[in-house]
Structure formats: structure tokens, C-alpha cells
GROMACS .gro file of C-alpha atoms in nm:
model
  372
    1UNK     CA    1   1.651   3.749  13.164
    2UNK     CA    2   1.365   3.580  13.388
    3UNK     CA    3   1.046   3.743  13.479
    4UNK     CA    4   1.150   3.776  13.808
    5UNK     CA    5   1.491   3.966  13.707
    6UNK     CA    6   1.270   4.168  13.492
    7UNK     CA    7   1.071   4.265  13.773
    8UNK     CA    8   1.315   4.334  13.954
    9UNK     CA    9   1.531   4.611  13.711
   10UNK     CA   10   1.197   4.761  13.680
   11UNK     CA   11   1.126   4.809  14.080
   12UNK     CA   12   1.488   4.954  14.082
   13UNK     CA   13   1.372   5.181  13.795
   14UNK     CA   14   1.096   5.290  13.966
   15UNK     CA   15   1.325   5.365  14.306
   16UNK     CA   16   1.551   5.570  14.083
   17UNK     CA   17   1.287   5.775  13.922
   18UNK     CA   18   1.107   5.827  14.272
   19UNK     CA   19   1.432   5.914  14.403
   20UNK     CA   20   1.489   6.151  14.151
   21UNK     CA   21   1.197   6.359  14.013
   22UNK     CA   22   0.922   6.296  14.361
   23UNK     CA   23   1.230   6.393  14.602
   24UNK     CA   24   1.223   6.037  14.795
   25UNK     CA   25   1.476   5.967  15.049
   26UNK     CA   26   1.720   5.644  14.994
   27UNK     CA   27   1.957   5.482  15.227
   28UNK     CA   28   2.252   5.693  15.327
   29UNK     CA   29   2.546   5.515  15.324
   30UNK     CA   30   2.754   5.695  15.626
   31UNK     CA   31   3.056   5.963  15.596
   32UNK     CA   32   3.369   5.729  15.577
   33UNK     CA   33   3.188   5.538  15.267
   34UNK     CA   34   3.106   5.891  15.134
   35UNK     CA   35   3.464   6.018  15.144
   36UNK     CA   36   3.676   5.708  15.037
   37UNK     CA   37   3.402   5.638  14.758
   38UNK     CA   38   3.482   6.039  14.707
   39UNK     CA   39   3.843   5.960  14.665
   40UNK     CA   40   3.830   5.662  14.459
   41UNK     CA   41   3.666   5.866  14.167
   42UNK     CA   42   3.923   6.112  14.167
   43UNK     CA   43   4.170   5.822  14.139
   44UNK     CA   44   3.983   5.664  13.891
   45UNK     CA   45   3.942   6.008  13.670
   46UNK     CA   46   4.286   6.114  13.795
   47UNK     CA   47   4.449   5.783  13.635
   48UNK     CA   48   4.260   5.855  13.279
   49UNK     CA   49   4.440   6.170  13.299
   50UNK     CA   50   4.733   6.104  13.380
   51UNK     CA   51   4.833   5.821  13.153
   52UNK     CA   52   4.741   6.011  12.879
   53UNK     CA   53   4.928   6.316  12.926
   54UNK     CA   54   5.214   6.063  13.039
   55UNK     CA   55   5.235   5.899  12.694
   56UNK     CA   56   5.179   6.283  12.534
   57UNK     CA   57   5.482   6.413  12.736
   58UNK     CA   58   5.704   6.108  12.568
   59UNK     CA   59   5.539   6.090  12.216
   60UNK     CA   60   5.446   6.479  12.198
   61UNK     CA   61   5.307   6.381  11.837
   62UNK     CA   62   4.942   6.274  11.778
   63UNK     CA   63   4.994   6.193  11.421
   64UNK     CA   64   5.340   5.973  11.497
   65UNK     CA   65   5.175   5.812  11.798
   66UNK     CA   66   4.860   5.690  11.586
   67UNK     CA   67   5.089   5.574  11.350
   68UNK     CA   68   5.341   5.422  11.590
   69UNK     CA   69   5.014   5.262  11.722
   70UNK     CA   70   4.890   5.127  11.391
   71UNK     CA   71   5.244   4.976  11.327
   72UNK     CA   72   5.251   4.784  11.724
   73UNK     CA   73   4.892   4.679  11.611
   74UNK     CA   74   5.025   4.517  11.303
   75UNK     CA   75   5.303   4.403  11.398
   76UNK     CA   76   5.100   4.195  11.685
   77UNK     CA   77   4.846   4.090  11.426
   78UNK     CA   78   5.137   3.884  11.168
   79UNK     CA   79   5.264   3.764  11.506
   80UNK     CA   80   5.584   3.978  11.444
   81UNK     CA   81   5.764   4.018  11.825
   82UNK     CA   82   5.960   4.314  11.741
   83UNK     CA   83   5.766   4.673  11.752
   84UNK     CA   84   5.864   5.010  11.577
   85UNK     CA   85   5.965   5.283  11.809
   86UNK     CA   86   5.884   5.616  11.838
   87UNK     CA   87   6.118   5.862  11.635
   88UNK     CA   88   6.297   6.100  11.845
   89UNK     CA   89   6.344   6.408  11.721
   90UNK     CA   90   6.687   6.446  11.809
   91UNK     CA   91   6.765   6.112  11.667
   92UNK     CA   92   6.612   6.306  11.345
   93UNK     CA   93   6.782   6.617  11.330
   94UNK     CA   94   7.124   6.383  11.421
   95UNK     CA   95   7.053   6.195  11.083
   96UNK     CA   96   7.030   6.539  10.902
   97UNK     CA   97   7.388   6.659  11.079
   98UNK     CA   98   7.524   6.331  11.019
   99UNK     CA   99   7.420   6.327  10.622
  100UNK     CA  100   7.546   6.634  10.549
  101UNK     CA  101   7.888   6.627  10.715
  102UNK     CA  102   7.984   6.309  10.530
  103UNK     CA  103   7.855   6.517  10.192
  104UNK     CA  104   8.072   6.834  10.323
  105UNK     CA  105   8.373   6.533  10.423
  106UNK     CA  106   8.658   6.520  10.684
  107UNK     CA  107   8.818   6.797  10.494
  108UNK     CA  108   8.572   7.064  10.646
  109UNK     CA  109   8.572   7.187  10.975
  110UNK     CA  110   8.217   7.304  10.965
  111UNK     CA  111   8.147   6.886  10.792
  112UNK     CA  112   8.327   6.743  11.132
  113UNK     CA  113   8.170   6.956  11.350
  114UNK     CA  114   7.835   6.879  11.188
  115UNK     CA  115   7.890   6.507  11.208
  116UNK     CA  116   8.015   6.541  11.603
  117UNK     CA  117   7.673   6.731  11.664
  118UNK     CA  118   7.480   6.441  11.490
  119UNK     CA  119   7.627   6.158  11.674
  120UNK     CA  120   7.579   6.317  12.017
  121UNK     CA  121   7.182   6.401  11.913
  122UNK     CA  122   7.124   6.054  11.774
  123UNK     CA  123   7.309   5.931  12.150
  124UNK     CA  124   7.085   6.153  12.298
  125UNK     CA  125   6.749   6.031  12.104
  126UNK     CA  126   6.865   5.652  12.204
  127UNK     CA  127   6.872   5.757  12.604
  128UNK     CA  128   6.538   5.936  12.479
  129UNK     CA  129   6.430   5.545  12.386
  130UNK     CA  130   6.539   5.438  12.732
  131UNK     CA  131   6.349   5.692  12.873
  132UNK     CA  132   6.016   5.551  12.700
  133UNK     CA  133   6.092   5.211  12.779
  134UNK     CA  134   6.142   5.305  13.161
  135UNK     CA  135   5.885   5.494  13.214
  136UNK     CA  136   5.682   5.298  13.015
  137UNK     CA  137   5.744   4.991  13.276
  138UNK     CA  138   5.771   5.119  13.580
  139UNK     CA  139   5.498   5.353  13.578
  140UNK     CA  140   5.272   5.343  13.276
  141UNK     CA  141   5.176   4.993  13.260
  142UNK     CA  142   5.156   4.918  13.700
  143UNK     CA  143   4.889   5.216  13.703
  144UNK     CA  144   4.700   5.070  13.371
  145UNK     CA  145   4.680   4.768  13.540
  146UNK     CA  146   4.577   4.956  13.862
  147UNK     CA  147   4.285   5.098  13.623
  148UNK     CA  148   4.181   4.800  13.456
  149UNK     CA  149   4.195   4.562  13.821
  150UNK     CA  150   4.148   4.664  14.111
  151UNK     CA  151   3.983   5.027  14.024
  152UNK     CA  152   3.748   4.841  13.747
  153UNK     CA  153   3.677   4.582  14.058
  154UNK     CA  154   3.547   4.860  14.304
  155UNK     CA  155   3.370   5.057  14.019
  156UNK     CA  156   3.176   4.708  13.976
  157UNK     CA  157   3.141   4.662  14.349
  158UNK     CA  158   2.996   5.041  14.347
  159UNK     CA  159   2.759   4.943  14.063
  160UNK     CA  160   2.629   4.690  14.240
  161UNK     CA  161   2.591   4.843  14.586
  162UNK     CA  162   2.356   5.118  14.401
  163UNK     CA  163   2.141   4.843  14.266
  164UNK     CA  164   2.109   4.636  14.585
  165UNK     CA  165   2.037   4.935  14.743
  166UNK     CA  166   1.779   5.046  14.510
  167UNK     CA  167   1.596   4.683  14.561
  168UNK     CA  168   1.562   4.768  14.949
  169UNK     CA  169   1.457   5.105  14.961
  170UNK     CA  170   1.184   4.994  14.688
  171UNK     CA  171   1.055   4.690  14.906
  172UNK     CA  172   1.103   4.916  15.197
  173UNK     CA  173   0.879   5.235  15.070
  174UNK     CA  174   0.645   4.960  14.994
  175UNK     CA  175   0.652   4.793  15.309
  176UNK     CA  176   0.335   4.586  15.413
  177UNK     CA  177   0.271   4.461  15.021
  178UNK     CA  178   0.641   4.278  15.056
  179UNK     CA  179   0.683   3.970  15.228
  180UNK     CA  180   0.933   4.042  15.562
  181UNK     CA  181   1.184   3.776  15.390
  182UNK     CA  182   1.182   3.940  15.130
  183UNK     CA  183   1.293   4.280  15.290
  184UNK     CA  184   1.532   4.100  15.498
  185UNK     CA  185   1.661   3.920  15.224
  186UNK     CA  186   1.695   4.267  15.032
  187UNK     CA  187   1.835   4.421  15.338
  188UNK     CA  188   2.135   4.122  15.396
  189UNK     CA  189   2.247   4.140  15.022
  190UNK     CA  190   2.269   4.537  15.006
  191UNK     CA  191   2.476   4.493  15.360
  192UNK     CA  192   2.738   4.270  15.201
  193UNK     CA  193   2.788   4.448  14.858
  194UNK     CA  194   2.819   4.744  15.131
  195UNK     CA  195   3.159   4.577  15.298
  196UNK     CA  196   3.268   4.403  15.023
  197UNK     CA  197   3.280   4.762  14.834
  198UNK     CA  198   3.414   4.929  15.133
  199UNK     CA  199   3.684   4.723  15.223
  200UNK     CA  200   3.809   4.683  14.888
  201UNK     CA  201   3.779   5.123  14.827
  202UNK     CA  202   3.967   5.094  15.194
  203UNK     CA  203   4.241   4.865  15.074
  204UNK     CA  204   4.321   5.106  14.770
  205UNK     CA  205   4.317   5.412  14.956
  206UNK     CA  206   4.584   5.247  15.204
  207UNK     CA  207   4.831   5.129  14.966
  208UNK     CA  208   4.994   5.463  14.900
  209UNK     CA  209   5.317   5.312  14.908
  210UNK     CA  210   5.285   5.132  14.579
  211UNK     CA  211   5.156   5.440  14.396
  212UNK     CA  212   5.461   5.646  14.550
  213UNK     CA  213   5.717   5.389  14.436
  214UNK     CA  214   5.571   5.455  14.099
  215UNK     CA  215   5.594   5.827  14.088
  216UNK     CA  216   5.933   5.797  14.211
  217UNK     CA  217   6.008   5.559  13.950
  218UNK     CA  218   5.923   5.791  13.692
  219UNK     CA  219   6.139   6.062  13.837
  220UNK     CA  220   6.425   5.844  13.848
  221UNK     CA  221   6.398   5.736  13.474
  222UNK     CA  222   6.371   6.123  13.427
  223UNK     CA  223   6.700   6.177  13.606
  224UNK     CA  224   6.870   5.930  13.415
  225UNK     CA  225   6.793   6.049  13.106
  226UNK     CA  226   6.889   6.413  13.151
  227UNK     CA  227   7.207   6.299  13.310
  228UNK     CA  228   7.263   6.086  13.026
  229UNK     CA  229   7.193   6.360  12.799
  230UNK     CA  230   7.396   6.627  12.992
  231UNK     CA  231   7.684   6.352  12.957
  232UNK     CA  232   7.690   6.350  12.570
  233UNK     CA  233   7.616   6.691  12.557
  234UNK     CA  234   7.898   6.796  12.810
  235UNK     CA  235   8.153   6.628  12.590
  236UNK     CA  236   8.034   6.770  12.269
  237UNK     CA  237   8.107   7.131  12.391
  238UNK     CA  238   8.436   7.053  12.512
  239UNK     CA  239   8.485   6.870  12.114
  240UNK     CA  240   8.347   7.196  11.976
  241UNK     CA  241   8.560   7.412  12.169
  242UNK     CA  242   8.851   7.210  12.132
  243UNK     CA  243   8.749   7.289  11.706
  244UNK     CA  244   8.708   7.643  11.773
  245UNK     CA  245   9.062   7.696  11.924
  246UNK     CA  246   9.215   7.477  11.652
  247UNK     CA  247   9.042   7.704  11.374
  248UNK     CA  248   9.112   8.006  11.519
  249UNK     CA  249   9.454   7.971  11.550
  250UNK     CA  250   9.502   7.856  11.201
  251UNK     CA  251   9.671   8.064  10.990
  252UNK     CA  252   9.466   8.273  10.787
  253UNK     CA  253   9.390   8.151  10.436
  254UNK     CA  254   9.498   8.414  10.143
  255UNK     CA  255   9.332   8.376   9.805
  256UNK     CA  256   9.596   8.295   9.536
  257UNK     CA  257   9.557   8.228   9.167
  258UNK     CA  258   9.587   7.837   9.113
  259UNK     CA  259   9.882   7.734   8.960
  260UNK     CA  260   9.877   7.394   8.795
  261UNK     CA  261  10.063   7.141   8.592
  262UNK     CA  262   9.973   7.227   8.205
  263UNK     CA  263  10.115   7.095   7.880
  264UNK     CA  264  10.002   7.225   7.561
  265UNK     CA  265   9.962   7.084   7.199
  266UNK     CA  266  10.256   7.243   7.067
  267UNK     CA  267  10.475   7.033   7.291
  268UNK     CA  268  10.587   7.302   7.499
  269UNK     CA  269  10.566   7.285   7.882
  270UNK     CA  270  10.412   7.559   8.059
  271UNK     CA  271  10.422   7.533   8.429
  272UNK     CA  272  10.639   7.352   8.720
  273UNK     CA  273  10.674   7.036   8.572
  274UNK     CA  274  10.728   6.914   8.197
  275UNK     CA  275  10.413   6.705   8.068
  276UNK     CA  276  10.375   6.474   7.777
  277UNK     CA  277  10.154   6.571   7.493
  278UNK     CA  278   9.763   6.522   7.509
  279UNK     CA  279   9.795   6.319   7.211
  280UNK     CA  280  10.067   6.074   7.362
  281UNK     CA  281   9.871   6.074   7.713
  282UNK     CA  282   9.570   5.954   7.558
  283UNK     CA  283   9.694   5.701   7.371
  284UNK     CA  284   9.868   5.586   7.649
  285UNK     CA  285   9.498   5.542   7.848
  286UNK     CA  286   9.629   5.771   8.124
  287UNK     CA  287   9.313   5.949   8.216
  288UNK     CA  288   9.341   6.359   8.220
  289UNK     CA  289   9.129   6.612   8.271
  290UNK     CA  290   9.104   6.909   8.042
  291UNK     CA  291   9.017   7.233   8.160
  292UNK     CA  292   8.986   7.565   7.950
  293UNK     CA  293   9.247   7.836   7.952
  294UNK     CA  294   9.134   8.154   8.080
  295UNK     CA  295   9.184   8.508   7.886
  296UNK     CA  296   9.518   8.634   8.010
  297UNK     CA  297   9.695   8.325   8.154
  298UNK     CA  298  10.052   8.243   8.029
  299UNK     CA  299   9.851   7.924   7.767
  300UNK     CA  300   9.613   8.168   7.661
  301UNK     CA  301   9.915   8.307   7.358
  302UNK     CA  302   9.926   7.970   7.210
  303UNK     CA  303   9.622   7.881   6.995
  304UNK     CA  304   9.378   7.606   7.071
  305UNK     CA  305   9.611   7.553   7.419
  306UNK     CA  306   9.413   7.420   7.715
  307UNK     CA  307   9.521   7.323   8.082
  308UNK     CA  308   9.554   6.938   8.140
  309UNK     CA  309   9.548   6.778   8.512
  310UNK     CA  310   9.619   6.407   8.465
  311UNK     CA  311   9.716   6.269   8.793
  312UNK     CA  312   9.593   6.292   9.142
  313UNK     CA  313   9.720   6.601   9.303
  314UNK     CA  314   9.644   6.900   9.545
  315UNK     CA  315   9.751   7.253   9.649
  316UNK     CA  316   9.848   7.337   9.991
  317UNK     CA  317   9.619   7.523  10.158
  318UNK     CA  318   9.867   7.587  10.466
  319UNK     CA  319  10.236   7.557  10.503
  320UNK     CA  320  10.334   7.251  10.706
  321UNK     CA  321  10.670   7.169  10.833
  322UNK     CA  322  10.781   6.804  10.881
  323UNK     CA  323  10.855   6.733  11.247
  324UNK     CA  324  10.913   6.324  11.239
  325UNK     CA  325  11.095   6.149  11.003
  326UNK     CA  326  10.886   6.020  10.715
  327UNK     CA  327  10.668   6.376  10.667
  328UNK     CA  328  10.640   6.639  10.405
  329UNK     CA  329  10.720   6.954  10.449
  330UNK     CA  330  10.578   7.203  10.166
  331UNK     CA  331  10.484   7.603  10.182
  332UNK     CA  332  10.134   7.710  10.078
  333UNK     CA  333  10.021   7.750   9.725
  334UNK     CA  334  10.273   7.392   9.632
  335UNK     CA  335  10.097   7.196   9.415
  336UNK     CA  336  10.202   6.802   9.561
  337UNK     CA  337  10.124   6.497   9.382
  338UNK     CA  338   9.925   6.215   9.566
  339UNK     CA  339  10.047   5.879   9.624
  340UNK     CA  340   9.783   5.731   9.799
  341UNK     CA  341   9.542   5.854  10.111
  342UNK     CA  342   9.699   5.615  10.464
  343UNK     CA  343   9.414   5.682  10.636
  344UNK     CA  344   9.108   5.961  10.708
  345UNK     CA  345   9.394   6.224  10.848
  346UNK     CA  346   9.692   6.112  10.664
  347UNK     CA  347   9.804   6.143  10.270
  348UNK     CA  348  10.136   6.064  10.119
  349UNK     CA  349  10.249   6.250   9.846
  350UNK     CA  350  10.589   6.373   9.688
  351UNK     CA  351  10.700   6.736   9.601
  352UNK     CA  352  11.027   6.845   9.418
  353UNK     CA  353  11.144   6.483   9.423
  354UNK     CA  354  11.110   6.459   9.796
  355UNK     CA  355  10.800   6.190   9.930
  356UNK     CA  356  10.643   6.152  10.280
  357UNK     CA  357  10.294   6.182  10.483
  358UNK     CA  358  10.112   6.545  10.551
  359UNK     CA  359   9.753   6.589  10.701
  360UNK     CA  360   9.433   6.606  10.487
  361UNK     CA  361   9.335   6.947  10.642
  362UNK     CA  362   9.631   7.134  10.505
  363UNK     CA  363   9.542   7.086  10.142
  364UNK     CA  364   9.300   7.132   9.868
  365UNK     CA  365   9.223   6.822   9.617
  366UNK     CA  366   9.293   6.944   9.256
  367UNK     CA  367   9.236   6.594   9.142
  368UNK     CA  368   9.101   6.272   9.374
  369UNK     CA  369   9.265   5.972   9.400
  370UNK     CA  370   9.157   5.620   9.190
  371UNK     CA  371   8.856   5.481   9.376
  372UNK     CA  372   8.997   5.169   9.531
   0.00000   0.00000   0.00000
């Protein structure tokens, strides 16, 4: 800085301190500069505000937002275009439904239901991205530009004014020991940082328009979402409904003592079907499964006798009668033996030398079928 900017800051110094502790009088700028420089701070301390609180109504998470913001940072810094998003929390608690349905499977009403209630949340956490994204452009980013332009132009404009202004009334309260150029030098430079300031704080305060377009943005992305949402969520009742009236006019279930295929080591055949010995079965490499005989169960008088499942099979939960050519037909409590599973609804299986299709809801899996 030269001498003569030195001497300068310091005569402005002196203004400001005679202004403010000795009570001296400075140039009043008149009402209509008052009230739109008035205005402009609330707009400048009003935008602060509101972005933040915009950004905390999306991302209602400090800890995820610093994180998200570390990630974006990054990501920018390896020159890596695509971002991480935020995670929505009904995108998260979809996940959780969605896991543990598929554990539960198709065979459980309570697993299908769960899996219909985690596909609608994560549907409703991706219009929940859409929502960030929208707002985020049509409203976030025009008012942070807003802030960081035109508001940071005027705020520099206003700095300036003060210290133009300062520079006159100094020269001025010493008036006689300044030269009169000087003082009308003073006076011609505080004048134009004056209407410079002014017409640009005029300018902003006119151009409502813009800044109502934005809001209304906003409230449009809003809208979207929640109709979105009500949407997904509108057809999810009607799917759980539809699941309620489906259970509850199922026939009850009655407990019943399992009855199974058995074959024991004495070469007898217990049960509805004759089976080969354990000892032949294994040697043939058909796989079994061996289960213990209970106290009191028609195996239970032969010694060392134990129950043997060896193929894939299932009990019938329900009765089901065949109404198309090509089903099964069985009563509840009949044991069938799987053939192979035609799709996520659909086994075929044979009973009592008969074959044919039946749903996967109506029975119980004693034994799965071969992984493919």
C-alpha cells in the first residue's frame, strides 16, 4: 500500500472513531437508500438461512450430510463425475423388508407382504432422490448464486460507499486545511459509489419475479414427490388388502401329527409307501435324510428303527381341488412327492400314482428339491 493509501485508511479511521465515541455527525444517505439498503440485509441474512434449513429439510442428518459431503469432495478431487447420494431412509428400511421376505420366501404370507412393503419404500426413497435433485436445481443453487453474485456485488458496493463516505466527511470536518479539489474530488467519488450501490440494491429489490418462480419451483418438486409417493403407496394398500382377504378366507390350518414315508432296518415298511432298505439306498448314492423316531410312534417297537426321508416331498397344508386339466388334486395332511418346482407359484408333483401342477402356498416342504 502507498503512503498516500495509508493516509488515507487512517483519515477514514479517524472519521469512524469520531463518529463513534465524540458523537460526530456523517452524511445521511436519504430514506429510500435507508430502506432498500434495509431490505437487502434481510435478503442477504434471509438467504443464509434459508439454504441451510433447505438442505436440513432434505438431508435431516448432520452426520450423513458431512459424510455425503466428504464423499462429493472426493469424488471431485480423483476427478470421479459420478457423486454418492444421500440415503433415504425409506430406501433403508425397504432394504430391511426386502431382506427378510426373501429369508421368510414366497411361501409366507407375512415374507410377500414384507417384500411388497420394501419395494414400494425403496420406490418411494428413489422419488425422495428426485425430490433432492429438483429442488436442488431449481431452487437451491439459482439463490446460491443469487448470494454469491449479485448480493456479494451490492455488499461490496455498500463497503465501498461507507469508505468513500468516510473520506468526505473527514476532509469536510476539516475543511480549510484540505485543498477544495480535494473535497470535490472526495465529494464526486462518494456520489457515484452512492448510485452505483443504489441502483444495483434497486434492481434486486425489483426482480421479485425471479425469486417467486423459485419458491414456486420448490413447491412444485414438493407436489410431485408426495403425489408420487401417495401413488406407490395407494397401490400397496390395495396389494395388502387384496392379502388380507385372501388370508382370511383361507381355511383354517389344524395341527396334525406328520406322517411320513419311513422304512426301517428290518426291511419292513412302515408308512404309505414301501421303501428300500437304508443299507441298499446308500449304496445306491441316493441321498436320505435320517431323522430319529420319537417315543410312542408306530417305529419306535422295532429296535435301532429310525425315520428316513429320501426324496423331495411335502405335506399339504390345505386341500386343493384340480379345476383344469393337468392339476393335482390332494386333501390336507397328503404327503406328495415333488417332481420339479415350474415356476415361483407352481410345483408338479404326483400322489397315489396320479401327477400334475398345485400352488406353492398349499403345502409344506418336508424335503427341498436338488439345487439346479
Amino acid at each position: 500500500m502507498s503512503v498516500s493509501g495509508m493516509k488515507k485508511q487512517l483519515h477514514k479511521a479517524s472519521q469512524l472513531l469520531n463518529e463513534r465515541l465524540m458523537g460526530a455527525e456523517g452524511t445521511k444517505m436519504d430514506e429510500d437508500f435507508l430502506r432498500m439498503e434495509k431490505s437487502v440485509a434481510v435478503i442477504h441474512t434471509l438467504l443464509l438461512e434459508l439454504l441451510s434449513r433447505t438442505t436440513e429439510f432434505l438431508q435431516p442428518n448432520p452426520a450423513y450430510r458431512a459424510k455425503l459431503s466428504m464423499l462429493n469432495t472426493m469424488s471431485r478431487i480423483r476427478g470421479q463425475g459420478r457423486c454418492t447420494g444421500y440415503p433415504q431412509t425409506e430406501g433403508m428400511l425397504g432394504d430391511c423388508m426386502l431382506l427378510y421376505g426373501e429369508e421368510l420366501g414366497a411361501a409366507s404370507e407375512f415374507g410377500g407382504a414384507l417384500s411388497g412393503v420394501g419395494d414400494a419404500l425403496q420406490q418411494v426413497g428413489q422419488a425422495r432422490d428426485a425430490l433432492d435433485v429438483n429442488v436442488k436445481r431449481t431452487f437451491i443453487d439459482p439463490l446460491q448464486d443469487l448470494h454469491n453474485t449479485e448480493l456479494k456485488e451490492i455488499r461490496f458496493q455498500l463497503k465501498k460507499l461507507n469508505g468513500r463516505r468516510l473520506d468526505f466527511d473527514y476532509k469536510k470536518r476539516r475543511k480549510g486545511k484540505v485543498p477544495v479539489e480535494e473535497m470535490r474530488q472526495a465529494w464526486d467519488k462518494f456520489m457515484t459509489s452512492k448510485e452505483l450501490a443504489e441502483r444495483s440494491m434497486f434492481v434486486l429489490l425489483q426482480n421479485d419475479m425471479d425469486r417467486l418462480s423459485r419458491l414456486a419451483a420448490m413447491v412444485a418438486a414438493l407436489l410431485d414427490f408426495h403425489r408420487n409417493a401417495h401413488r406407490i403407496l395407494q397401490g400397496l394398500h390395495g396389494n395388502l388388502q387384496a392379502r388380507l382377504t385372501a388370508a382370511s378366507n383361507r381355511p383354517g390350518r389344524r395341527f396334525r401329527p406328520k406322517r411320513i414315508r419311513v422304512r426301517s432296518e428290518h426291511n419292513g415298511s412302515i408308512g404309505f409307501f414301501h421303501q428300500p432298505s437304508i443299507t441298499s439306498a446308500a449304496a445306491s448314492g441316493e441321498p436320505v435324510t435320517v431323522l430319529p423316531s420319537r417315543p410312542g410312534s408306530p417305529v419306535s417297537c422295532y429296535a435301532d428303527s429310525k425315520l428316513v426321508l429320501d426324496q423331495p416331498c411335502c405335506r399339504a397344508m390345505y386341500s386343493f381341488h384340480s379345476n383344469h386339466e393337468g392339476e393335482l388334486g390332494f386333501s390336507e395332511g397328503d404327503l406328495i412327492v415333488l417332481t420339479c418346482q415350474v415356476d415361483a407359484n407352481w410345483y408338479e408333483g404326483s400322489l397315489g400314482g396320479r401327477s400334475g401342477l398345485f400352488p406353492v402356498s398349499y403345502v409344506d416342504v418336508l424335503v427341498p428339491l436338488p439345487l439346479p
